Amino acid sequence: MSVDAHTVRQIAHLARIAVADDEVERLQGEINAVLAFVEQLQEVNVDGVEPMTSVTPMKLKQRGDVVTDGGIADDIVKNAPATEDNFFLVPKVVE
Amino acid sequence: MAAPDKPSKLVKGASGDWEVVIGMEVHAQVASHAKLFSGASTEFGGAPNAHVSLVDAAMPGMLPVINAECVRQAVRTGLGLNAKINFKSVFDRKNYFYPDLPQGYQISQYKSPVVGEGEVAVDMPHGETIKIGIERLHLEQDAGKLLHDRHPSMSYVDLNRSGVALMEIVSKPDLRSSDEAKAYMSKLRTIMRYLGTCDGDMEKGSLRADVNVSVRRPGAPLGTRCEIKNVNSIRFVGQAVDYEVRRQIKILEDGGKIEQETRLFDSDKGETRAMRNKEEAHDYRYFPDPDLLPLEFDAAYVEYLKSGLPELPDEKKVRFTRDFGLSAYDADVLVSERALADYFEAVAKGRDAKAAANWVINELTGRLNKEGKDFAASPVSTAQLGAVLDLIGEGVISGKIAKDVFEIVWNEGGDPRAIVEARGLKQVTDVGAIEKMVDDIIAKNPDKVEQAKANEKLLGWFVGQVMKASGGKANPQTVNELLKKKLKA
């Protein structure tokens, strides 16, 4: 499996990362190198092997239904380029 | 018994009948205090970004920790939908870019949802019960809220909803009309309100639906579907489906083709419209969230939750028709809300259940609806309504006077028995006193007496006159008997 230049641009767009035209070829090569490595891994027979989700024998940690956080709107918006009344302001998006 | 006439579900087009196929994805907000993966409050209507933790705002390095209560509620809902519970499920990242989603991905469940296939029975008004398949139920995060009307060139972002737990309940494409779609959504709402897993408050957005609609010739393969996003009331689901069906039939009958697309429902105009950006087909690039281990629990946990489930509407309906002898219709109305069913049972206990059902459905519910109140806020308690029924049962007051007593209790409160006593509303059962009134009326209307001898129907007129003369307090049965005897003579 490999990706073409169009797919590279598409992935960059979905992630909202600006990729200049002269960068596409290099990125395409890097992504295809990763994919080639994955292809090698796929040669290993993993029949009957459970997908490993953690390297330590841990269970998903859960917490109780208690409100322990929030009330920090000033902090939440502190780094935002534009705010008003503790709202974030972003360039208008209407669908 | 002959089955009631089943209205045709097919829609007539200019060139013949069409069958409608609908599948729904209902998003129900989980009833919990804190969010799915953070300790911020889920309370509705806070100040902007007040119920937001650093996790919800997707600050670097923050890690999600799952709220056990949200898992419990999802499993209980699954049990209420007669669905398979998966002891192991996985959270995935659904990647897309939008300002209401600070993480750049929604944590959802894709390949391995917590709840699998199930089935819901939906009673239709004409007496048919339809079975709607459930494909799955999964847990996911809600997004934030955008306000577009505050500024000419900026959108305002409030993340209070961001990270609130939602259950997405996906149906199979088993629905065949807008009425079925509405009835299905309202049944889901009823089940979840019984379980206490979602408050079902549409005005606060606790229940929204994405509705997939397609049409086909009866028996033909499935047509191309359109998805109507984010419909936020049961009534709008009906309107959106009806509009969309007409639109698709028109296109097809004019020789066109349905484009698979996402549409929105404009409730002001009552129409669906294509959303922009449709050329950019969504590619969510799902993958397992590396921040979260699989969600696992055992059969004992599920059994424990199962044993704690309340009686659900279907079982309650069966019990009401069986033990109380109610009609299917009355039982349906009563079980539609748990509070209503509980109220009815308290009133019916040890009394004439059919009379109790009539009073609860007609008088009380009618009155509550008129004033926009719900059962929790009923000014008439179960004990008070019960006392009114007792007074009728004992023959102390007539059904008509009972309505007046009900009205007094509604407005002023108090013990119905004491009210009847204090205001002299007791029914006159003294035959001598009633006979006197009857004789009076007969004496005053000799012409009508003559007519009544020929036409029995005039009896009713005499009953009315006597009841009026007694201020509604004469025992109607005694009046009837006396009149019959005297007018025949």
Coordinates of C-alpha atoms in Angstrom, one line a residue, chain A residues 10-11 13-16 50-51 53-54 56 58-77 79 82 84-95, chain B residues 32-41 48-50 52-53 59 65-69 88 97 99 147-148 150-159 276-277 280 283 285 293-296:
Chain A
Q10 CA -6.0 15.4 1.6
I11 CA -4.6 14.1 4.9
H13 CA -6.2 19.2 4.9
L14 CA -8.3 17.0 7.2
A15 CA -5.8 17.7 10.0
R16 CA -5.7 21.4 9.0
E50 CA -5.5 -10.8 21.2
P51 CA -4.7 -7.3 20.2
T53 CA -3.8 -2.6 24.3
S54 CA -1.4 -2.1 27.1
T56 CA 1.2 -3.5 31.6
M58 CA -3.9 -2.9 33.9
K59 CA -7.6 -2.5 33.9
L60 CA -9.3 0.7 32.7
K61 CA -9.3 3.1 35.6
Q62 CA -12.8 4.5 36.5
R63 CA -13.9 7.3 38.7
G64 CA -17.1 8.1 40.6
D65 CA -19.8 10.4 39.3
V66 CA -18.7 13.4 41.4
V67 CA -18.2 17.0 40.2
T68 CA -14.6 17.7 41.1
D69 CA -13.6 20.1 38.4
G70 CA -14.7 23.2 36.5
G71 CA -15.4 26.8 37.6
I72 CA -12.1 27.9 36.0
A73 CA -13.4 29.7 32.9
D74 CA -10.8 32.4 33.2
D75 CA -8.0 29.8 33.0
I76 CA -9.8 27.9 30.2
V77 CA -9.8 30.9 27.8
N79 CA -4.4 31.5 26.1
A82 CA -9.7 36.3 21.1
E84 CA -15.4 37.8 25.2
D85 CA -17.3 37.1 28.4
N86 CA -15.2 33.9 28.7
F87 CA -16.4 32.6 25.3
F88 CA -13.7 31.6 22.8
L89 CA -14.0 33.7 19.6
V90 CA -13.2 32.0 16.3
P91 CA -13.6 33.1 12.7
K92 CA -17.2 32.6 11.8
V93 CA -18.2 29.1 10.9
V94 CA -21.7 28.5 9.8
E95 CA -22.8 25.3 8.1
Chain B
S32 CA -25.0 11.9 35.3
H33 CA -23.5 14.7 37.5
A34 CA -20.1 14.7 35.9
K35 CA -18.9 14.3 32.3
L36 CA -17.9 11.1 30.6
F37 CA -14.1 11.6 31.0
S38 CA -13.7 14.5 33.4
G39 CA -15.0 15.8 36.7
A40 CA -16.7 18.9 35.3
S41 CA -20.4 19.3 35.8
P48 CA -19.8 30.4 29.4
N49 CA -17.0 27.7 29.9
A50 CA -17.9 27.4 33.6
V52 CA -15.1 23.0 31.7
S53 CA -12.1 21.2 33.0
M59 CA -5.2 21.1 27.1
V65 CA -10.7 8.9 33.1
I66 CA -14.1 7.2 32.5
N67 CA -17.1 8.0 34.8
A68 CA -18.3 4.6 36.1
E69 CA -21.9 5.9 36.4
K88 CA -15.6 -5.8 26.5
F97 CA -11.8 19.4 12.7
P99 CA -14.3 24.7 16.5
L147 CA -23.2 30.8 18.8
H148 CA -23.2 32.5 15.4
R150 CA -23.4 37.6 18.4
H151 CA -20.9 39.0 16.0
P152 CA -20.7 39.8 12.3
S153 CA -17.5 37.9 11.6
M154 CA -16.8 35.7 14.7
S155 CA -18.4 32.6 16.2
Y156 CA -18.6 32.2 20.0
V157 CA -17.5 28.9 21.5
D158 CA -18.8 27.6 24.8
L159 CA -17.4 24.2 25.8
R276 CA -22.7 22.7 2.6
N277 CA -19.3 21.0 2.3
E280 CA -15.9 16.8 1.2
D283 CA -13.2 10.6 6.5
R285 CA -10.0 8.0 10.3
L293 CA -7.9 0.8 27.9
P294 CA -10.8 -1.4 26.8
L295 CA -13.9 -1.1 28.9
E296 CA -14.5 -4.4 30.6

